[in-house]
Amino acid sequence: MKGKAIISELRVKFAEKNWNETFQLVRRCMEKSRDESKPCEPLVRSLERLQEEFNVSSMNATKSRLETIAKQQGMGFHINEATCYLTADLFYVEVLLLPCGAVQEVKVASHGESPAPSESLLQLLRSKHFADFSVKLGGLFAQYNIPGDNEIKLKLLASLQYLGKDLQQLSLFPRLESAFREPKFCDPQVDMINNGRVGHLIAGKEDSPLTVQFYVPPTDGAETLDSHLDPVIQAAQVTVGVSDMTHKLQMASVILQPPQLDPQGHPVFVPASEASNEALPACFLLRLQPAITMVTSLFQKLSQITDVAVPSVDLQWAPLPKLLMRGSPSANSHCETLDNDETLVRVPLPGGETHTYILPRGAWDVPAHRAAVLDSVPFTQPAHVPALLELLRHQCAINTLLSSCVTAQFASPGSVCDMHFEVRPESDTSFSVTFLRPDTDSLAVLLVNVLNPHQITCSLFGATSDPSMDEYISSVITRCMSVPETMRTLYSRLKQITSVPLCAGHRATTEAENDGSAPSSAAVMDNNRGPAAFCQTAAVPEDGFGVSASAVSAAKSELLPEINASTSANPYTFAPGAVFPHCVGTNGQMSVNL
C-alpha cells in the first residue's frame, strides 16, 4: 500500500511537467548514480525509452541523443560548442550540428589520419534513424576494437593497413586461366566475385572495413517462387582478432616488387626470412557475412591452408541439412518428421508444381556429414586469402544446391505433392537424389558431385544409356544451381524419352544442342553405325531399370558402383514401399498424400 501511495504522489507531482523536464530529471538522476563507473541500469533504460518518445528538435536534444548512443557503444563523448565527438582508442566520429538541432556534417577519423566525411552516417542522422546510426557505430567500434595496449593496437592497425594494400594489389593480377569459367553472358561483377583471386574487393574507408565479396549463386534458368529475390552475396570483412598464440604479421608489403608470377601463375611473395614482420598476439580475420555452414572435412582444410587453428570450442555440430533449414528465412517454424526420422520438405515451383524432398536423418546424422556454422576464419598473410576463398566457395556451392531443396516451405499433414525425391549424402562433396522414373515402377538415381566451386558433374543411373544426358544435366545444374529446377528438367526429359523410346537419345542430344549446353550428336555417336544405331543404343528397355530398396536406402554408396558396372542389366527390381513406404501404394505408384 505504501508503495502504491508513493507512485500515486509521483504521478500527481509530475503530471504537469512536459517531456523535456522529465527527460532532464532522469539525466540528473543518472549523474548522481552511486556507482560512477556504471550508471544505474533502470535509469539508463528509462532514458533510452524517453529518448525514443522525445522529438529531437533542438541542439541540446540531439547532443543528448548522441551522448546516450556513445555510452551504449562504450565510447567517450565530448562537446565543443556545436560539435560533438564520439571517441574510441583508434578512431573518433565528429558530428557538426546546426542551431536547430539538425546535422550539418559527419566525419570519421582513424588514428593519425585527417577526418573524412561519412555520407552513410550523415544520412542516418539527418533522417533521425538513431537506432540504425547506433548499429552502424557499433560495427565501426568493432572494426577498430583491436586487442592489446595502445602500442600493440597501433602496430596491428598498421599491419592491417599493409594487408589491405597487398590484397588490393593481388586483385590486379591477371586471373588463372581455367576451363571452368562463368558463361560469356555472365555479369562482369558476378564473374569477378566468383572467379577473382580475391573476389570483388571493396576498399575500406574510415567508416567501413575492407570487404571481400567472393560468392554469389548464378540464377540463370532457375524458376522458383523466390526467383524475384536478389541472391545473397557472400562476403567477408577483413579485420584482426585476438589470439592465444603470437603470430608473425607483416609490417610492410610482402608482394615482391616489381610484381611477378611464378610458372604456375601465382603471385611471388617476399621470402619469409626477408619480410618485415613482428610477432603479435593476434591474427587477421575474415569475418563472414553471413556466416557459412561448413562440413567437417572442409572445416579442417582451413587450418591446413593457414597453419592457424580455427576455434571450434563454441561450435555446435549438427547434420548439414538441419543447419541449412535452421538458417533459412523462408522455412516454417516446424517441419514434418515421419516415424522413421525422415524429414519431408515441400518445395513449390512455378506453375503449381510441388516437389517433396525426403532427407533420412540416419544418413545425414553421421560424423562425416555433420557441420557447424562458421562466422570467421583466421589467417596470417595475404597469400592465404585466395586459397581460403576457393575453399569457402566450394562449401557455398554445396550449400546452395542443398538449400534449394531443404529451405522452402515444409510439408504439412494433408498436403499434396506431385513428385517425391530422396536426398542422401554420398561423400563430403556429393549427394544423390533418388526418384521414380516416369511411366514405370522403377527407381533412378542422380549423383551430384561438386568437384569444386566451378565444376559440378551429374551422373544418372537406371534411367537411360544416353551418354549425353549426364553432360546435359550437369550443364543445367551448373547454370541454375537449383536441385528442384534440375529435377524438373530431368523428369521432363525422361518423359520425352519414354514416350518415344527408339529416338530418345537422339532427341536428348538435339535439345541439348539447342540449349548450347551439350556436345553435338557426332561427338557421342558411333561413327561406324550412324544415327540409327545411336538411337537403338539409347533406347530404354521395356522392363526399365529398377533399383532395390536395399541398394538405395540401405547402402547407396554400394549401389552406384554396382549400377555403373552393369547398366544394361536389370538386377534391381523395384519393391513397392521399400524406399518410399510413406509415398508408394501397392501398385508401386506415388499415391499417398502427405
Coordinates of N, CA and C in Angstrom, one line a residue, residues 385-574:
V385 N 44.7 -15.9 -48.6 CA 43.4 -15.5 -48.9 C 42.8 -16.2 -50.2
P386 N 43.5 -16.2 -51.3 CA 42.9 -16.9 -52.5 C 42.5 -18.3 -52.2
A387 N 43.4 -19.1 -51.5 CA 43.1 -20.5 -51.2 C 41.9 -20.6 -50.3
L388 N 41.8 -19.7 -49.3 CA 40.7 -19.7 -48.3 C 39.4 -19.4 -49.0
L389 N 39.4 -18.4 -49.9 CA 38.2 -18.1 -50.6 C 37.7 -19.2 -51.5
E390 N 38.7 -19.9 -52.2 CA 38.3 -21.0 -53.0 C 37.6 -22.1 -52.2
L391 N 38.1 -22.4 -51.0 CA 37.5 -23.4 -50.2 C 36.2 -23.0 -49.7
L392 N 36.0 -21.7 -49.3 CA 34.7 -21.2 -48.9 C 33.7 -21.2 -50.0
R393 N 34.2 -20.9 -51.2 CA 33.3 -21.0 -52.4 C 32.8 -22.4 -52.6
H394 N 33.7 -23.4 -52.4 CA 33.3 -24.8 -52.6 C 32.1 -25.2 -51.6
Q395 N 32.3 -24.8 -50.4 CA 31.2 -25.0 -49.4 C 29.9 -24.3 -49.8
C396 N 30.1 -23.0 -50.2 CA 28.9 -22.3 -50.6 C 28.1 -22.9 -51.8
A397 N 28.9 -23.5 -52.7 CA 28.2 -24.2 -53.8 C 27.4 -25.4 -53.4
I398 N 28.0 -26.2 -52.4 CA 27.3 -27.3 -51.9 C 26.1 -26.8 -51.1
N399 N 26.2 -25.8 -50.3 CA 25.1 -25.3 -49.5 C 24.0 -24.7 -50.4
T400 N 24.4 -24.1 -51.5 CA 23.4 -23.5 -52.4 C 22.5 -24.6 -53.0
L401 N 23.1 -25.7 -53.4 CA 22.4 -26.8 -54.0 C 21.4 -27.5 -53.0
L402 N 22.0 -27.8 -51.8 CA 21.2 -28.5 -50.8 C 20.1 -27.5 -50.3
S403 N 20.4 -26.2 -50.1 CA 19.4 -25.3 -49.7 C 18.2 -25.2 -50.6
S404 N 18.5 -25.4 -51.9 CA 17.4 -25.3 -52.8 C 16.3 -26.3 -52.6
C405 N 16.6 -27.4 -51.9 CA 15.6 -28.4 -51.7 C 15.3 -28.7 -50.3
V406 N 15.9 -27.9 -49.4 CA 15.6 -28.1 -47.9 C 15.1 -26.8 -47.2
T407 N 15.2 -25.7 -47.9 CA 14.8 -24.4 -47.2 C 13.6 -23.7 -47.7
A408 N 12.8 -24.5 -48.4 CA 11.5 -23.9 -48.8 C 10.4 -24.2 -47.8
Q409 N 9.2 -24.1 -48.2 CA 8.1 -24.4 -47.2 C 8.1 -25.9 -46.8
F410 N 8.0 -26.2 -45.5 CA 8.0 -27.5 -45.1 C 6.6 -28.2 -45.4
A411 N 6.7 -29.5 -45.5 CA 5.4 -30.2 -45.8 C 4.6 -30.3 -44.5
S412 N 3.3 -30.2 -44.7 CA 2.4 -30.3 -43.5 C 1.4 -31.4 -43.8
P413 N 0.8 -32.0 -42.8 CA -0.1 -33.1 -43.0 C -1.3 -32.7 -43.9
G414 N -1.6 -33.6 -44.8 CA -2.7 -33.3 -45.8 C -2.3 -32.6 -47.0
S415 N -1.0 -32.2 -47.2 CA -0.6 -31.5 -48.4 C -0.3 -32.5 -49.5
V416 N -0.5 -32.1 -50.7 CA -0.4 -33.0 -51.9 C 0.8 -32.6 -52.7
C417 N 1.6 -33.6 -53.1 CA 2.8 -33.3 -53.8 C 2.8 -34.0 -55.2
D418 N 3.4 -33.4 -56.2 CA 3.5 -34.0 -57.5 C 4.5 -35.1 -57.6
M419 N 5.7 -34.9 -57.0 CA 6.8 -35.8 -57.1 C 7.6 -35.9 -55.8
H420 N 8.1 -37.0 -55.5 CA 8.9 -37.2 -54.3 C 10.4 -37.6 -54.7
F421 N 11.3 -37.1 -53.9 CA 12.7 -37.3 -54.1 C 13.4 -37.6 -52.8
E422 N 14.3 -38.5 -52.8 CA 15.1 -38.8 -51.6 C 16.5 -38.3 -51.8
V423 N 17.0 -37.5 -50.8 CA 18.3 -36.9 -50.9 C 19.2 -37.5 -49.9
R424 N 20.3 -38.2 -50.3 CA 21.2 -38.8 -49.4 C 22.7 -38.4 -49.7
P425 N 23.5 -38.3 -48.6 CA 24.9 -37.9 -48.9 C 25.7 -39.1 -49.4
E426 N 26.6 -38.8 -50.3 CA 27.5 -39.9 -50.8 C 28.9 -39.7 -50.4
S427 N 29.4 -38.4 -50.3 CA 30.7 -38.1 -49.7 C 30.5 -36.7 -49.2
D428 N 31.6 -36.1 -48.7 CA 31.5 -34.8 -48.1 C 31.2 -33.7 -49.2
T429 N 31.4 -34.0 -50.5 CA 31.1 -33.1 -51.5 C 30.1 -33.6 -52.6
S430 N 29.4 -34.7 -52.3 CA 28.5 -35.2 -53.3 C 27.2 -35.7 -52.6
F431 N 26.1 -35.8 -53.3 CA 24.9 -36.4 -52.8 C 24.1 -37.0 -53.9
S432 N 23.2 -37.8 -53.6 CA 22.3 -38.4 -54.6 C 20.9 -38.1 -54.4
V433 N 20.2 -38.1 -55.5 CA 18.7 -37.8 -55.5 C 18.0 -39.0 -56.2
T434 N 17.2 -39.7 -55.4 CA 16.5 -40.9 -55.9 C 15.1 -40.6 -56.2
F435 N 14.5 -41.1 -57.3 CA 13.2 -40.7 -57.7 C 12.6 -41.9 -58.6
L436 N 11.3 -41.9 -58.7 CA 10.6 -42.8 -59.5 C 10.6 -42.3 -61.0
R437 N 11.0 -43.2 -61.9 CA 11.0 -42.9 -63.3 C 9.6 -42.6 -63.8
P438 N 9.4 -41.7 -64.7 CA 8.1 -41.5 -65.3 C 7.6 -42.7 -66.0
D439 N 6.3 -43.1 -65.8 CA 5.6 -44.1 -66.6 C 6.2 -45.5 -66.3
T440 N 7.0 -45.7 -65.2 CA 7.5 -47.0 -64.8 C 7.4 -47.2 -63.3
D441 N 7.6 -48.4 -62.9 CA 7.6 -48.7 -61.5 C 9.0 -49.0 -61.0
S442 N 10.0 -48.3 -61.5 CA 11.4 -48.5 -61.1 C 12.0 -47.1 -60.7
L443 N 13.1 -47.2 -60.0 CA 13.8 -46.0 -59.5 C 15.0 -45.7 -60.3
A444 N 15.3 -44.4 -60.3 CA 16.5 -43.9 -60.9 C 17.3 -43.0 -59.9
V445 N 18.6 -42.9 -60.1 CA 19.4 -42.1 -59.1 C 20.2 -41.1 -59.9
L446 N 20.2 -39.9 -59.4 CA 21.0 -38.8 -60.0 C 22.1 -38.5 -58.9
L447 N 23.4 -38.8 -59.3 CA 24.5 -38.5 -58.4 C 25.0 -37.1 -58.7
V448 N 25.1 -36.2 -57.8 CA 25.5 -34.8 -57.9 C 26.9 -34.7 -57.2
N449 N 27.9 -34.4 -57.9 CA 29.3 -34.3 -57.4 C 29.8 -32.9 -57.6
V450 N 30.0 -32.2 -56.5 CA 30.5 -30.8 -56.5 C 32.1 -30.9 -56.4
L451 N 32.7 -31.1 -57.6 CA 34.2 -31.3 -57.6 C 34.9 -30.0 -57.1
N452 N 34.5 -28.9 -57.4 CA 35.0 -27.6 -56.9 C 33.9 -26.6 -57.2
P453 N 34.1 -25.3 -56.7 CA 33.0 -24.4 -56.9 C 32.7 -24.0 -58.3
H454 N 33.6 -24.4 -59.3 CA 33.4 -24.1 -60.7 C 33.0 -25.3 -61.5
Q455 N 33.0 -26.5 -61.0 CA 32.7 -27.7 -61.7 C 31.8 -28.6 -60.9
I456 N 30.6 -28.8 -61.5 CA 29.6 -29.8 -60.9 C 29.2 -30.8 -61.9
T457 N 29.4 -32.1 -61.6 CA 29.0 -33.1 -62.5 C 27.9 -33.9 -62.0
C458 N 27.0 -34.4 -62.9 CA 25.9 -35.2 -62.6 C 26.0 -36.6 -63.4
S459 N 25.7 -37.6 -62.7 CA 25.7 -39.0 -63.3 C 24.3 -39.6 -63.0
L460 N 23.6 -40.0 -64.1 CA 22.3 -40.6 -64.0 C 22.4 -42.1 -64.1
F461 N 21.8 -42.8 -63.1 CA 21.8 -44.3 -63.1 C 20.4 -44.8 -63.2
G462 N 20.2 -45.8 -64.0 CA 18.9 -46.5 -64.0 C 17.8 -45.9 -64.8
A463 N 18.2 -44.9 -65.7 CA 17.1 -44.3 -66.5 C 17.4 -44.3 -68.0
T464 N 18.6 -44.1 -68.4 CA 18.9 -44.1 -69.9 C 20.4 -44.3 -70.1
S465 N 20.7 -44.9 -71.2 CA 22.1 -45.2 -71.6 C 22.7 -44.1 -72.4
D466 N 21.9 -43.0 -72.6 CA 22.4 -41.9 -73.5 C 23.5 -41.2 -72.8
P467 N 24.8 -41.3 -73.3 CA 25.9 -40.6 -72.6 C 25.8 -39.1 -72.6
S468 N 25.0 -38.5 -73.5 CA 25.0 -37.0 -73.5 C 24.1 -36.5 -72.3
M469 N 23.2 -37.4 -71.7 CA 22.3 -36.9 -70.7 C 23.1 -36.4 -69.5
D470 N 24.2 -37.1 -69.1 CA 24.9 -36.6 -67.9 C 25.5 -35.2 -68.2
E471 N 26.0 -35.0 -69.4 CA 26.6 -33.7 -69.7 C 25.5 -32.6 -69.7
Y472 N 24.3 -33.0 -70.2 CA 23.3 -32.0 -70.3 C 22.8 -31.6 -68.9
I473 N 22.5 -32.6 -68.1 CA 22.0 -32.3 -66.7 C 23.1 -31.6 -65.9
S474 N 24.4 -31.9 -66.1 CA 25.5 -31.2 -65.4 C 25.5 -29.7 -65.8
S475 N 25.2 -29.4 -67.1 CA 25.2 -28.0 -67.5 C 23.9 -27.3 -66.9
V476 N 22.8 -28.0 -66.8 CA 21.6 -27.4 -66.2 C 21.8 -27.0 -64.8
I477 N 22.4 -28.0 -64.0 CA 22.5 -27.7 -62.6 C 23.6 -26.6 -62.3
T478 N 24.6 -26.6 -63.2 CA 25.7 -25.6 -63.0 C 25.1 -24.2 -63.3
R479 N 24.2 -24.2 -64.3 CA 23.6 -22.9 -64.7 C 22.6 -22.3 -63.7
C480 N 21.8 -23.2 -63.1 CA 20.7 -22.7 -62.3 C 21.0 -22.9 -60.8
M481 N 21.9 -23.8 -60.4 CA 22.2 -24.1 -59.0 C 21.0 -24.4 -58.2
S482 N 20.1 -25.2 -58.8 CA 18.8 -25.5 -58.1 C 18.5 -27.0 -58.3
V483 N 18.4 -27.7 -57.2 CA 18.1 -29.1 -57.4 C 16.6 -29.3 -57.9
P484 N 15.6 -28.6 -57.3 CA 14.3 -28.8 -57.9 C 14.1 -28.4 -59.3
E485 N 14.8 -27.3 -59.8 CA 14.7 -27.0 -61.2 C 15.4 -28.0 -62.1
T486 N 16.5 -28.6 -61.6 CA 17.2 -29.6 -62.3 C 16.4 -30.9 -62.4
M487 N 15.8 -31.3 -61.3 CA 15.0 -32.5 -61.3 C 13.7 -32.3 -62.2
R488 N 13.2 -31.1 -62.2 CA 12.0 -30.9 -63.1 C 12.4 -31.0 -64.6
T489 N 13.6 -30.5 -64.9 CA 14.1 -30.6 -66.3 C 14.4 -32.0 -66.6
L490 N 15.1 -32.7 -65.7 CA 15.4 -34.1 -65.9 C 14.2 -35.0 -66.1
Y491 N 13.2 -34.8 -65.2 CA 12.0 -35.6 -65.3 C 11.2 -35.4 -66.6
S492 N 11.2 -34.1 -67.0 CA 10.5 -33.8 -68.3 C 11.3 -34.4 -69.5
R493 N 12.6 -34.4 -69.4 CA 13.4 -35.1 -70.5 C 13.2 -36.6 -70.5
L494 N 13.1 -37.2 -69.3 CA 12.9 -38.6 -69.3 C 11.5 -39.0 -69.8
K495 N 10.5 -38.2 -69.5 CA 9.2 -38.4 -70.1 C 9.2 -38.4 -71.6
Q496 N 9.9 -37.5 -72.2 CA 10.1 -37.5 -73.6 C 10.7 -38.8 -74.1
I497 N 11.7 -39.2 -73.4 CA 12.5 -40.4 -73.9 C 11.6 -41.6 -73.8
T498 N 10.8 -41.8 -72.7 CA 9.9 -43.0 -72.6 C 8.8 -42.9 -73.5
S499 N 8.4 -41.7 -74.0 CA 7.2 -41.6 -74.9 C 7.7 -42.0 -76.3
V500 N 9.0 -41.8 -76.7 CA 9.5 -42.2 -78.0 C 10.8 -42.9 -77.7
P501 N 10.8 -44.2 -77.3 CA 12.0 -44.9 -76.8 C 13.0 -45.1 -77.8
L502 N 12.7 -45.3 -79.1 CA 13.7 -45.6 -80.1 C 14.5 -44.4 -80.5
C503 N 14.1 -43.2 -80.3 CA 14.8 -42.0 -80.6 C 15.1 -41.1 -79.4
A504 N 15.1 -41.7 -78.3 CA 15.2 -40.9 -77.1 C 16.6 -40.3 -77.0
G505 N 17.6 -41.0 -77.3 CA 19.0 -40.5 -77.2 C 19.2 -39.4 -78.2
H506 N 18.6 -39.5 -79.4 CA 18.8 -38.5 -80.5 C 18.1 -37.2 -80.1
R507 N 16.9 -37.4 -79.5 CA 16.1 -36.2 -79.0 C 16.8 -35.5 -77.9
A508 N 17.3 -36.2 -76.9 CA 18.0 -35.6 -75.8 C 19.2 -34.8 -76.3
T509 N 20.0 -35.4 -77.3 CA 21.1 -34.7 -77.8 C 20.8 -33.5 -78.6
T510 N 19.7 -33.6 -79.4 CA 19.3 -32.5 -80.3 C 18.9 -31.3 -79.4
E511 N 18.1 -31.6 -78.3 CA 17.6 -30.5 -77.5 C 18.7 -29.9 -76.7
A512 N 19.7 -30.8 -76.3 CA 20.8 -30.2 -75.6 C 21.6 -29.3 -76.5
E513 N 21.7 -29.6 -77.8 CA 22.4 -28.8 -78.7 C 21.7 -27.4 -78.8
N514 N 20.4 -27.5 -78.8 CA 19.6 -26.2 -78.9 C 19.9 -25.3 -77.7
D515 N 20.1 -26.0 -76.5 CA 20.4 -25.2 -75.3 C 21.8 -24.7 -75.3
G516 N 22.7 -25.2 -76.2 CA 24.1 -24.9 -76.2 C 24.8 -25.4 -75.0
S517 N 24.3 -26.5 -74.4 CA 25.0 -27.0 -73.2 C 25.4 -28.4 -73.3
A518 N 25.4 -29.0 -74.5 CA 25.8 -30.4 -74.6 C 26.6 -30.6 -75.9
P519 N 27.4 -31.6 -76.0 CA 28.2 -31.8 -77.2 C 27.3 -32.2 -78.4
S520 N 27.7 -32.1 -79.6 CA 26.9 -32.4 -80.8 C 26.7 -33.9 -80.8
S521 N 25.7 -34.3 -81.6 CA 25.4 -35.8 -81.7 C 26.6 -36.5 -82.3
A522 N 27.4 -35.9 -83.1 CA 28.5 -36.5 -83.7 C 29.5 -36.9 -82.7
A523 N 29.6 -36.1 -81.6 CA 30.6 -36.4 -80.6 C 30.3 -37.6 -79.8
V524 N 29.0 -38.0 -79.6 CA 28.6 -39.1 -78.8 C 28.1 -40.3 -79.7
M525 N 28.2 -40.1 -81.0 CA 27.6 -41.2 -81.9 C 28.7 -42.1 -82.4
D526 N 28.4 -43.3 -82.5 CA 29.3 -44.3 -83.1 C 29.5 -44.0 -84.6
N527 N 30.7 -43.6 -85.0 CA 30.9 -43.2 -86.4 C 30.6 -44.3 -87.4
N528 N 30.8 -45.6 -87.0 CA 30.6 -46.7 -87.9 C 29.1 -47.1 -88.0
R529 N 28.3 -46.7 -87.0 CA 26.9 -47.2 -87.0 C 25.9 -46.2 -87.4
G530 N 26.2 -44.9 -87.2 CA 25.4 -43.9 -87.7 C 24.2 -43.5 -86.8
P531 N 23.4 -42.6 -87.1 CA 22.3 -42.1 -86.3 C 21.3 -43.2 -85.8
A532 N 21.0 -44.1 -86.8 CA 20.0 -45.1 -86.4 C 20.5 -46.0 -85.3
A533 N 21.8 -46.4 -85.4 CA 22.4 -47.3 -84.4 C 22.5 -46.5 -83.1
F534 N 22.7 -45.2 -83.1 CA 22.8 -44.4 -81.9 C 21.4 -44.4 -81.2
C535 N 20.3 -44.3 -81.9 CA 19.0 -44.3 -81.3 C 18.7 -45.7 -80.7
Q536 N 19.1 -46.7 -81.4 CA 18.9 -48.1 -80.8 C 19.7 -48.2 -79.5
T537 N 20.9 -47.7 -79.5 CA 21.7 -47.9 -78.3 C 21.1 -47.1 -77.1
A538 N 20.5 -46.0 -77.4 CA 19.9 -45.1 -76.3 C 18.6 -45.6 -75.9
A539 N 18.0 -46.6 -76.6 CA 16.6 -47.0 -76.2 C 16.5 -47.5 -74.8
V540 N 15.4 -47.3 -74.1 CA 15.2 -47.8 -72.8 C 14.5 -49.1 -72.8
P541 N 14.9 -50.1 -72.2 CA 14.2 -51.4 -72.2 C 12.8 -51.3 -71.6
E542 N 11.9 -52.1 -72.1 CA 10.5 -52.0 -71.7 C 10.4 -52.3 -70.2
D543 N 11.3 -53.2 -69.7 CA 11.1 -53.6 -68.3 C 11.8 -52.5 -67.4
G544 N 12.5 -51.5 -68.0 CA 13.1 -50.4 -67.3 C 14.3 -50.9 -66.5
F545 N 14.8 -50.0 -65.7 CA 16.0 -50.3 -64.9 C 15.6 -50.0 -63.4
G546 N 15.2 -51.0 -62.7 CA 14.8 -50.7 -61.3 C 15.9 -50.7 -60.3
V547 N 15.7 -50.1 -59.1 CA 16.7 -50.1 -58.1 C 16.0 -50.6 -56.8
S548 N 16.6 -51.5 -56.2 CA 16.0 -52.1 -55.0 C 16.1 -51.2 -53.8
A549 N 15.3 -51.5 -52.8 CA 15.3 -50.7 -51.6 C 16.7 -50.9 -50.9
S550 N 17.2 -52.1 -50.8 CA 18.5 -52.3 -50.1 C 19.6 -51.5 -50.8
A551 N 19.5 -51.4 -52.1 CA 20.6 -50.6 -52.8 C 20.5 -49.1 -52.6
V552 N 19.2 -48.6 -52.6 CA 19.1 -47.2 -52.5 C 19.1 -46.7 -51.1
S553 N 18.2 -47.3 -50.2 CA 18.0 -46.8 -48.9 C 19.1 -47.3 -47.9
A554 N 19.5 -48.5 -48.0 CA 20.4 -49.1 -47.0 C 21.9 -48.8 -47.3
A555 N 22.3 -48.8 -48.6 CA 23.7 -48.7 -48.8 C 23.9 -48.0 -50.2
K556 N 23.6 -46.7 -50.3 CA 23.7 -46.1 -51.6 C 25.1 -46.0 -52.1
S557 N 26.1 -46.0 -51.2 CA 27.5 -46.0 -51.6 C 27.9 -47.3 -52.3
E558 N 27.2 -48.4 -52.0 CA 27.4 -49.6 -52.7 C 26.6 -49.7 -54.0
L559 N 25.5 -49.0 -54.1 CA 24.6 -49.0 -55.2 C 25.3 -48.4 -56.5
L560 N 25.9 -47.3 -56.3 CA 26.4 -46.5 -57.5 C 27.4 -47.3 -58.3
P561 N 28.5 -47.8 -57.6 CA 29.4 -48.6 -58.4 C 28.8 -49.8 -59.1
E562 N 27.8 -50.4 -58.4 CA 27.2 -51.6 -59.0 C 26.4 -51.3 -60.2
I563 N 25.7 -50.1 -60.2 CA 24.9 -49.7 -61.3 C 25.9 -49.4 -62.5
N564 N 27.0 -48.7 -62.1 CA 27.9 -48.2 -63.1 C 28.5 -49.4 -63.8
A565 N 28.7 -50.5 -63.1 CA 29.3 -51.7 -63.7 C 28.4 -52.5 -64.6
S566 N 27.1 -52.3 -64.4 CA 26.2 -53.1 -65.2 C 24.9 -52.3 -65.5
T567 N 25.0 -51.4 -66.5 CA 23.9 -50.5 -66.8 C 22.9 -51.1 -67.8
S568 N 23.3 -52.3 -68.4 CA 22.4 -52.9 -69.4 C 21.5 -53.9 -68.7
A569 N 21.9 -54.4 -67.6 CA 21.1 -55.5 -66.9 C 20.0 -54.8 -66.0
N570 N 19.2 -55.6 -65.5 CA 18.1 -55.1 -64.6 C 18.0 -56.0 -63.4
P571 N 19.1 -56.0 -62.5 CA 19.1 -56.8 -61.4 C 18.4 -56.2 -60.2
Y572 N 18.0 -54.9 -60.2 CA 17.4 -54.3 -59.1 C 15.9 -54.1 -59.3
T573 N 15.1 -55.0 -58.9 CA 13.7 -55.0 -59.1 C 13.1 -54.1 -58.1
F574 N 12.2 -53.2 -58.5 CA 11.5 -52.3 -57.6 C 10.6 -53.0 -56.7

